[in-house]
Coordinates of C-alpha atoms and ligand atoms in Angstrom, one line a residue:
M1 CA -12.9 -33.0 25.6
E2 CA -12.2 -32.6 29.3
Q3 CA -10.6 -29.5 30.7
H4 CA -9.1 -28.8 34.1
D5 CA -9.2 -25.8 36.3
G6 CA -5.9 -24.0 36.9
G7 CA -5.2 -25.5 40.3
G8 CA -8.1 -28.0 40.7
T9 CA -7.9 -31.7 40.8
A10 CA -11.3 -33.0 39.6
P11 CA -12.1 -33.0 35.9
H12 CA -15.3 -31.4 34.9
P13 CA -17.3 -31.4 31.6
D14 CA -16.2 -29.1 28.8
P15 CA -17.9 -25.7 29.6
F16 CA -17.9 -24.8 25.9
R17 CA -19.8 -27.9 24.7
G18 CA -23.1 -27.5 23.0
D19 CA -26.1 -25.1 23.1
W20 CA -24.8 -22.6 20.5
A21 CA -27.4 -21.1 18.1
E22 CA -27.0 -21.4 14.4
T23 CA -25.5 -18.1 13.1
E24 CA -24.6 -18.9 9.5
R25 CA -25.4 -15.9 7.3
R26 CA -25.4 -15.4 3.5
L27 CA -23.2 -12.5 2.6
P28 CA -23.7 -10.3 -0.4
A29 CA -21.0 -10.5 -3.1
L30 CA -18.1 -8.1 -2.4
T31 CA -18.1 -5.2 -4.7
G32 CA -14.9 -6.2 -6.4
A33 CA -15.7 -9.9 -6.9
A34 CA -17.1 -9.6 -10.4
W35 CA -14.1 -7.6 -11.6
A36 CA -11.8 -10.2 -10.1
A37 CA -13.5 -12.9 -12.0
K38 CA -12.6 -11.2 -15.3
R39 CA -8.9 -11.0 -14.1
R40 CA -8.9 -14.8 -13.3
S41 CA -10.3 -15.5 -16.8
A42 CA -7.4 -13.5 -18.3
L43 CA -4.9 -15.4 -16.1
A44 CA -6.4 -18.7 -17.1
E45 CA -6.2 -17.8 -20.8
R46 CA -2.6 -16.8 -20.5
F47 CA -1.5 -20.2 -19.0
P48 CA -3.7 -22.9 -20.6
G49 CA -3.2 -26.4 -19.3
E50 CA -1.3 -25.2 -16.2
R51 CA -2.1 -25.1 -12.5
I52 CA -1.8 -21.6 -11.1
V53 CA -1.4 -21.1 -7.3
V54 CA -1.7 -17.7 -5.7
P55 CA -1.6 -17.6 -1.8
S56 CA -2.9 -14.8 0.4
G57 CA -0.1 -15.3 2.9
G58 CA -0.6 -15.6 6.6
L59 CA -0.3 -13.9 9.9
K60 CA 3.1 -12.4 10.9
V61 CA 4.2 -12.4 14.6
R62 CA 4.6 -9.0 16.1
S63 CA 5.7 -10.3 19.5
N64 CA 5.2 -13.5 21.3
D65 CA 1.5 -14.3 20.8
F66 CA 0.4 -11.1 19.1
D67 CA 0.3 -10.7 15.3
H68 CA 0.4 -7.8 13.0
T69 CA -2.9 -6.9 11.4
F70 CA -3.4 -9.4 8.5
R71 CA -2.9 -7.9 5.0
P72 CA -3.3 -10.4 2.1
H73 CA -0.8 -10.4 -0.8
S74 CA -1.7 -7.9 -3.5
A75 CA -1.8 -10.5 -6.3
F76 CA -4.3 -12.5 -4.3
V77 CA -6.5 -9.5 -3.6
H78 CA -6.4 -8.6 -7.3
L79 CA -7.6 -12.0 -8.3
T80 CA -10.3 -12.5 -5.6
G81 CA -11.7 -9.1 -4.7
E82 CA -11.1 -9.9 -1.0
Q83 CA -11.6 -7.0 1.3
G84 CA -10.6 -5.6 4.7
T85 CA -11.5 -7.5 7.9
H86 CA -13.2 -10.3 6.0
A87 CA -9.8 -11.5 4.7
V88 CA -8.9 -15.0 6.0
P89 CA -5.2 -15.7 6.6
D90 CA -3.6 -18.7 4.8
S91 CA -6.1 -18.8 1.9
V92 CA -4.8 -20.1 -1.4
L93 CA -6.4 -19.5 -4.8
V94 CA -5.9 -22.5 -7.2
L95 CA -6.8 -22.5 -10.9
E96 CA -6.9 -26.1 -12.0
P97 CA -6.7 -27.0 -15.7
T98 CA -9.6 -28.9 -17.0
G99 CA -10.3 -30.1 -20.5
S100 CA -11.9 -26.9 -21.5
G101 CA -10.2 -24.3 -19.3
H102 CA -9.7 -24.0 -15.6
S103 CA -11.8 -24.7 -12.5
V104 CA -11.2 -22.2 -9.6
T105 CA -11.1 -23.1 -5.9
L106 CA -10.2 -21.1 -2.9
F107 CA -8.6 -23.2 -0.2
T108 CA -9.2 -21.4 3.1
R109 CA -9.9 -21.7 6.8
P110 CA -13.5 -22.4 7.5
R111 CA -15.3 -21.0 10.5
S112 CA -14.2 -23.0 13.5
P113 CA -16.6 -25.7 14.3
R114 CA -18.6 -25.7 17.6
D115 CA -19.4 -29.4 17.6
G116 CA -16.2 -31.2 18.4
G117 CA -13.9 -32.8 15.8
P118 CA -10.2 -32.2 15.4
D119 CA -10.6 -28.4 15.5
G120 CA -13.4 -28.5 18.1
A121 CA -11.6 -26.4 20.7
E122 CA -10.2 -23.8 18.2
F123 CA -13.1 -21.4 18.6
H124 CA -12.5 -20.8 22.3
S125 CA -8.8 -21.8 22.9
D126 CA -6.8 -20.8 19.9
R127 CA -5.5 -17.2 20.4
R128 CA -4.5 -16.9 16.8
Y129 CA -7.5 -18.2 14.9
G130 CA -10.2 -18.8 17.5
E131 CA -13.5 -17.0 17.2
F132 CA -13.6 -15.9 20.8
W133 CA -10.1 -14.4 20.4
V134 CA -10.0 -12.7 17.0
G135 CA -13.6 -12.8 15.7
R136 CA -15.8 -14.9 13.5
R137 CA -14.5 -16.2 10.2
R138 CA -16.7 -16.8 7.3
T139 CA -18.0 -20.4 6.8
L140 CA -17.0 -21.9 3.4
A141 CA -20.5 -21.2 2.1
E142 CA -20.2 -17.6 3.1
T143 CA -16.8 -17.3 1.5
A144 CA -18.2 -18.8 -1.7
D145 CA -21.1 -16.3 -1.7
A146 CA -18.8 -13.3 -0.9
L147 CA -16.2 -14.0 -3.6
G148 CA -18.1 -16.0 -6.1
I149 CA -15.5 -18.7 -5.9
E150 CA -15.9 -22.3 -4.8
A151 CA -14.4 -22.6 -1.3
A152 CA -12.8 -25.6 0.2
A153 CA -11.0 -26.2 3.5
R154 CA -7.3 -25.5 3.5
D155 CA -6.8 -29.1 4.8
G156 CA -7.4 -30.2 1.2
L157 CA -4.5 -28.2 -0.2
R158 CA -1.9 -31.0 -0.1
R159 CA -4.1 -33.3 -2.2
A160 CA -5.1 -30.5 -4.6
L161 CA -1.5 -29.7 -5.4
A162 CA -0.4 -33.3 -5.9
G163 CA -0.1 -35.0 -9.3
E164 CA 2.1 -34.4 -12.4
V165 CA 0.4 -31.1 -13.5
P166 CA 2.6 -28.2 -14.7
T167 CA 2.3 -25.7 -11.9
R168 CA 3.2 -22.1 -11.4
V169 CA 3.0 -20.5 -7.9
V170 CA 3.6 -17.1 -6.4
R171 CA 6.5 -18.3 -4.3
G172 CA 7.6 -16.9 -0.9
V173 CA 4.1 -16.2 0.4
D174 CA 3.0 -19.5 1.9
A175 CA 5.5 -22.0 3.3
L176 CA 3.2 -25.0 2.8
V177 CA 2.6 -24.1 -0.9
D178 CA 6.4 -23.6 -1.4
S179 CA 7.1 -27.0 0.1
L180 CA 4.5 -28.8 -2.0
V181 CA 5.5 -27.4 -5.4
P182 CA 9.1 -27.7 -6.6
P183 CA 10.7 -24.4 -7.7
A184 CA 10.5 -23.4 -11.3
R185 CA 12.3 -20.1 -11.4
R186 CA 11.6 -19.1 -14.9
A187 CA 8.0 -20.1 -15.0
E188 CA 7.4 -18.4 -11.7
A189 CA 9.1 -15.2 -12.8
E190 CA 6.8 -15.2 -15.9
L191 CA 3.8 -15.6 -13.7
E192 CA 4.8 -12.8 -11.4
G193 CA 5.5 -10.6 -14.4
F194 CA 2.1 -11.3 -15.9
L195 CA 0.4 -10.6 -12.6
A196 CA 2.2 -7.3 -12.1
E197 CA 1.5 -6.2 -15.6
S198 CA -2.2 -7.1 -15.4
R199 CA -2.4 -4.5 -12.6
L200 CA -0.9 -1.7 -14.6
V201 CA -4.1 -0.5 -16.2
K202 CA -6.8 0.0 -13.6
D203 CA -10.4 -0.9 -14.4
E204 CA -13.3 1.4 -13.6
W205 CA -13.9 -0.2 -10.2
E206 CA -10.2 0.1 -9.2
V207 CA -10.2 3.8 -10.2
D208 CA -13.2 4.3 -7.9
Q209 CA -11.3 2.5 -5.0
L210 CA -8.2 4.7 -5.6
R211 CA -10.4 7.8 -5.7
A212 CA -11.8 6.8 -2.3
A213 CA -8.4 6.0 -0.9
V214 CA -7.0 9.3 -2.0
G215 CA -10.1 11.2 -0.8
S216 CA -9.5 9.7 2.7
T217 CA -5.8 10.6 2.4
V218 CA -6.7 14.2 1.6
A219 CA -9.0 14.2 4.7
G220 CA -6.1 12.9 6.8
F221 CA -3.9 15.8 5.6
H222 CA -6.5 18.3 6.6
D223 CA -6.7 16.6 10.0
A224 CA -2.9 16.8 10.4
V225 CA -2.7 20.5 9.4
G226 CA -5.4 21.2 12.0
E227 CA -3.1 19.7 14.6
L228 CA 0.2 21.4 13.6
D229 CA 0.0 24.1 16.2
R230 CA -0.5 21.5 19.0
A231 CA 2.4 19.4 17.6
T232 CA 4.7 22.4 18.1
R233 CA 4.0 22.2 21.9
L234 CA 4.9 18.5 22.2
A235 CA 8.4 16.9 22.6
R236 CA 7.6 14.4 19.9
G237 CA 5.4 16.5 17.7
E238 CA 6.1 14.3 14.7
R239 CA 4.3 11.5 16.4
W240 CA 1.3 13.6 17.0
I241 CA 1.1 14.3 13.3
E242 CA 1.6 10.7 12.5
G243 CA -1.1 9.6 15.0
T244 CA -3.5 12.2 13.7
F245 CA -3.1 10.9 10.1
N246 CA -3.2 7.3 11.2
R247 CA -6.5 7.8 13.1
R248 CA -8.1 8.9 9.8
A249 CA -6.6 5.9 8.0
R250 CA -8.2 3.5 10.5
L251 CA -11.5 5.4 10.6
D252 CA -12.0 5.6 6.9
G253 CA -10.1 2.6 5.6
Y254 CA -8.3 -0.5 6.5
G255 CA -5.2 1.3 7.6
L256 CA -2.0 2.7 6.0
G257 CA -0.6 2.0 2.6
F258 CA 2.9 2.4 4.2
E259 CA 4.2 3.8 7.4
T260 CA 3.5 7.5 7.7
I261 CA 6.4 9.8 7.1
A262 CA 6.2 12.8 9.4
A263 CA 9.6 14.5 9.0
A264 CA 10.3 18.0 10.5
G265 CA 13.4 20.0 9.9
A266 CA 16.3 18.1 8.5
H267 CA 14.5 14.8 8.9
A268 CA 12.8 15.7 5.6
C269 CA 16.2 14.8 4.0
V270 CA 15.6 11.2 5.0
L271 CA 13.3 10.0 2.3
H272 CA 11.5 7.4 4.3
W273 CA 11.8 9.0 7.8
M274 CA 9.4 6.8 9.8
S275 CA 10.9 7.1 13.3
N276 CA 8.8 10.3 13.7
D277 CA 10.3 10.9 17.1
G278 CA 11.4 14.5 16.6
P279 CA 9.9 17.9 17.5
V280 CA 7.9 20.1 15.1
R281 CA 9.3 23.5 15.5
D282 CA 7.9 26.8 14.4
G283 CA 10.0 28.1 11.5
D284 CA 10.9 24.6 10.3
L285 CA 9.3 22.7 7.4
L286 CA 7.3 19.6 8.0
L287 CA 7.2 17.0 5.2
L288 CA 4.2 14.7 5.6
D289 CA 4.1 11.7 3.2
A290 CA 1.2 9.4 3.9
G291 CA -1.5 7.3 2.4
V292 CA -4.8 5.8 3.5
E293 CA -5.3 2.2 2.4
A294 CA -9.1 1.7 1.7
D295 CA -10.9 -1.4 2.9
T296 CA -10.4 -2.8 -0.6
F297 CA -6.6 -2.5 -0.1
Y298 CA -6.0 0.3 -2.7
T299 CA -3.9 3.1 -1.3
G300 CA -3.3 6.8 -1.7
D301 CA 0.2 8.3 -1.5
V302 CA 0.4 12.1 -1.1
T303 CA 3.1 14.4 0.2
R304 CA 2.9 18.0 1.3
T305 CA 5.8 20.1 2.8
L306 CA 4.4 22.7 5.2
P307 CA 5.8 25.8 6.8
V308 CA 5.2 25.0 10.4
G309 CA 4.6 28.6 11.6
G310 CA 2.4 29.4 8.6
R311 CA 5.1 31.3 6.5
F312 CA 8.0 30.0 4.4
T313 CA 11.3 31.7 5.0
D314 CA 12.8 33.2 1.8
V315 CA 15.2 30.3 1.4
Q316 CA 12.5 27.7 2.1
R317 CA 10.2 29.3 -0.4
R318 CA 13.0 29.3 -3.0
V319 CA 13.4 25.6 -2.7
Y320 CA 9.6 25.0 -2.5
D321 CA 8.9 27.0 -5.6
L322 CA 11.5 25.1 -7.6
V323 CA 10.1 21.8 -6.5
F324 CA 6.6 23.1 -7.3
A325 CA 7.7 24.2 -10.8
A326 CA 9.3 20.8 -11.3
Q327 CA 6.2 18.9 -10.3
S328 CA 4.1 21.2 -12.5
A329 CA 6.3 20.3 -15.5
G330 CA 6.0 16.6 -14.6
I331 CA 2.2 16.9 -14.4
A332 CA 2.1 18.7 -17.8
A333 CA 3.9 15.7 -19.3
L334 CA 1.2 13.2 -18.3
R335 CA -0.8 12.0 -21.3
P336 CA -1.6 8.7 -23.0
G337 CA 1.1 7.8 -25.4
A338 CA 3.8 9.7 -23.6
R339 CA 6.8 7.6 -22.5
Y340 CA 6.6 6.7 -18.9
G341 CA 10.0 8.4 -18.3
D342 CA 8.8 11.8 -19.8
F343 CA 7.3 13.2 -16.6
H344 CA 10.5 12.4 -14.6
E345 CA 12.7 14.0 -17.3
A346 CA 10.5 17.1 -17.4
A347 CA 10.7 17.5 -13.7
M348 CA 14.5 16.9 -13.6
R349 CA 15.1 19.5 -16.3
V350 CA 13.3 22.2 -14.3
I351 CA 15.3 21.2 -11.2
A352 CA 18.7 21.1 -13.0
E353 CA 18.1 24.4 -14.7
G354 CA 16.7 26.0 -11.5
L355 CA 19.8 24.9 -9.5
D356 CA 22.0 26.1 -12.3
G357 CA 20.3 29.5 -12.0
W358 CA 21.3 29.5 -8.4
G359 CA 24.9 28.8 -9.4
L360 CA 24.5 25.4 -7.8
R361 CA 25.8 22.3 -9.6
P362 CA 26.6 18.9 -8.2
P363 CA 30.2 17.9 -8.4
G364 CA 31.1 16.8 -11.9
A365 CA 28.1 18.4 -13.7
T366 CA 28.7 20.9 -16.5
A367 CA 26.6 23.6 -18.0
S368 CA 26.3 21.7 -21.2
T369 CA 24.7 18.7 -19.5
P370 CA 22.4 20.2 -16.9
V371 CA 20.2 17.1 -16.7
S372 CA 22.3 14.2 -15.5
G373 CA 22.3 11.5 -12.9
L374 CA 24.7 13.7 -10.9
Y375 CA 21.7 15.7 -9.7
R376 CA 20.6 12.7 -7.7
R377 CA 22.9 14.0 -5.0
Y378 CA 20.0 16.5 -4.4
T379 CA 17.0 14.5 -5.7
V380 CA 18.0 11.0 -4.6
C381 CA 15.3 9.0 -6.4
G382 CA 12.8 9.0 -9.3
S383 CA 9.9 11.4 -9.5
G384 CA 7.0 9.0 -9.2
H385 CA 5.7 5.4 -9.5
M386 CA 2.6 3.4 -10.3
L387 CA 0.0 3.4 -7.5
G388 CA -2.6 0.8 -6.7
L389 CA -2.8 -2.2 -4.3
D390 CA 0.8 -1.6 -3.5
C391 CA 2.1 1.9 -2.9
H392 CA 4.9 1.1 -5.3
D393 CA 2.6 -0.8 -7.6
C394 CA 3.4 -3.3 -10.3
A395 CA 7.1 -3.5 -9.3
G396 CA 7.4 -6.9 -11.0
A397 CA 6.4 -5.6 -14.4
R398 CA 9.0 -5.8 -17.2
D399 CA 10.9 -2.7 -18.2
E400 CA 9.2 -2.6 -21.6
T401 CA 5.7 -2.4 -20.0
Y402 CA 6.5 0.0 -17.1
L403 CA 9.7 2.0 -16.8
G404 CA 10.4 1.9 -20.5
G405 CA 6.8 1.7 -21.6
T406 CA 4.2 4.3 -22.5
L407 CA 1.4 5.8 -20.4
E408 CA -2.1 4.5 -21.1
P409 CA -5.6 5.4 -19.9
G410 CA -6.2 3.7 -16.6
H411 CA -2.6 4.0 -15.4
V412 CA -2.6 5.5 -11.9
L413 CA 0.7 7.1 -10.7
T414 CA 2.3 9.6 -8.5
V415 CA 4.3 12.7 -9.5
E416 CA 6.6 13.6 -6.6
P417 CA 9.9 15.3 -7.4
G418 CA 11.9 16.5 -4.4
L419 CA 15.0 18.4 -3.4
Y420 CA 16.9 17.2 -0.4
F421 CA 19.9 19.2 0.8
Q422 CA 21.6 17.0 3.5
P423 CA 22.6 18.8 6.6
D424 CA 26.2 17.7 6.1
D425 CA 26.5 18.4 2.4
L426 CA 29.4 20.7 1.9
T427 CA 28.6 21.3 -1.8
V428 CA 25.6 23.5 -1.0
P429 CA 25.5 26.9 0.8
E430 CA 24.9 26.6 4.5
E431 CA 21.4 28.2 4.3
L432 CA 20.2 25.3 2.2
R433 CA 21.5 22.5 4.4
G434 CA 18.9 20.6 6.2
I435 CA 16.0 21.6 3.9
G436 CA 14.0 18.9 2.3
V437 CA 10.9 19.5 0.1
R438 CA 8.7 16.9 -1.7
I439 CA 5.3 17.6 -3.3
E440 CA 3.4 14.5 -4.3
D441 CA 0.0 14.0 -6.0
D442 CA -1.8 11.1 -7.5
F443 CA -3.1 11.0 -11.1
V444 CA -5.1 8.7 -13.3
I445 CA -4.3 8.8 -17.0
T446 CA -7.4 9.6 -19.1
A447 CA -8.3 9.4 -22.8
D448 CA -6.7 12.8 -23.4
G449 CA -4.6 13.7 -20.4
A450 CA -4.5 13.1 -16.7
L451 CA -6.9 13.7 -13.7
C452 CA -5.5 14.7 -10.3
L453 CA -7.1 12.6 -7.6
S454 CA -5.6 14.6 -4.8
S455 CA -6.6 18.1 -6.0
G456 CA -8.5 18.7 -2.8
L457 CA -5.2 19.8 -1.2
P458 CA -3.5 23.2 -1.6
R459 CA -0.2 22.9 -3.6
G460 CA 1.3 26.3 -4.5
A461 CA 3.3 28.1 -1.8
D462 CA 0.7 30.9 -1.2
E463 CA -2.2 28.4 -0.9
V464 CA -0.2 26.2 1.4
E465 CA 0.7 29.2 3.7
E466 CA -3.0 30.1 3.8
W467 CA -4.0 26.5 4.6
V468 CA -1.5 26.2 7.5
A469 CA -2.5 29.7 8.8
S470 CA -6.1 28.8 8.9
P471 CA -6.8 25.1 8.6
S472 CA -10.2 24.4 7.0
R473 CA -11.1 21.6 9.5
Ligands
LIG1 N1 5.3 7.5 -0.3 C1 6.5 6.8 -0.2 C2 7.2 6.6 -1.5 O1 6.6 6.8 -2.5 O2 8.3 6.1 -1.5
MN2 MN1 5.2 8.0 -3.5

């Protein structure tokens, strides 16, 4: 290949040709790879005689020729054990039916060659995939070693997906895969449901990953509380808190499980306030809802609502204490065999009765039905969700296994009731308007109860005041 200087006229030899040392390395298996192999076996058993295709997805443009950080699809991660910066965009896991079961191949991008061929210039001239631009990808042999899965070049995907084999794909993740396999709505919904449900009960390794992710999340909260005072002196103090937490996320993990919510004052009434462009004022509450995503892509999800000056006002404490009591009731309802909805109902009962005690009822509610959907005016959403590779994990599971199901050992979930009195809500006394409180912790269901993974953070009003007044780090 010949290249030309910017303004020159005479061609000269390719300056990148030849004289590169061999740097192939054998990688140890990733820690989740053996666990992922078991999950693939269960998937293969569920769909005998069928081809199953699970793509990782690819890069997404942020602007012009810059992409967002790559984050593979959670179903792909679950079935491969892929981790952090190793992950290769546009990979596709294929389970191919054989006489006796399935063979498994990962179609992926190999390391770019240095020795010519059709991709010969990629390593130095491709801004998106080139080694000199974004770093070294694994060779196919290295991928096979790391994941324990036979690896082949993605170029072979078209041929691999040909033929009259009944095929189920996770659709909407990889455009080439979608174009090669005709849609089969019911079969695909069944596959998605199965994949989501297979993530409901976390194995031992996954619980360890969640423990680590939540541990880093706890550290990020301590970091943020240590910066509260400084945040009050900045025009966009919410951003300072966001940046402080996010630094921890990148330091300890791969990044964030979701965009950090740093909501001061009435912003706390916006459930997913992610603009974070407001001030943090002494006397206000700051609601911080954030989660570190570990290198294995499992995430924490914790919320604390903090009195910025170190003391709750009487009315702030009244709201805080009620949410605290609701969360405590929700936590007490966590045990194997309980209905999934029990913890939400327990929390809502406390909220409804507490508001009733204040003489506050949403329009339409009566004393005889204190717990009703009408209270959503002040609580807006449910009191928790499954947690794992996605912050809102297992969303594709059927009702009977998730929302209408029962808790089992290995379920990991959040308990996060809240009260949000909108600043323009004329049904509440003026002193409550603009106050939003949420308290959120992460739990793993055990054989006889539940274990709090985020117990490293103060939770009760007194402890929170003490924490803010004298941050421990
Ligand atoms: N932490 C964000 C949410 O649970 O919606
Ligand atoms: Mn949550």
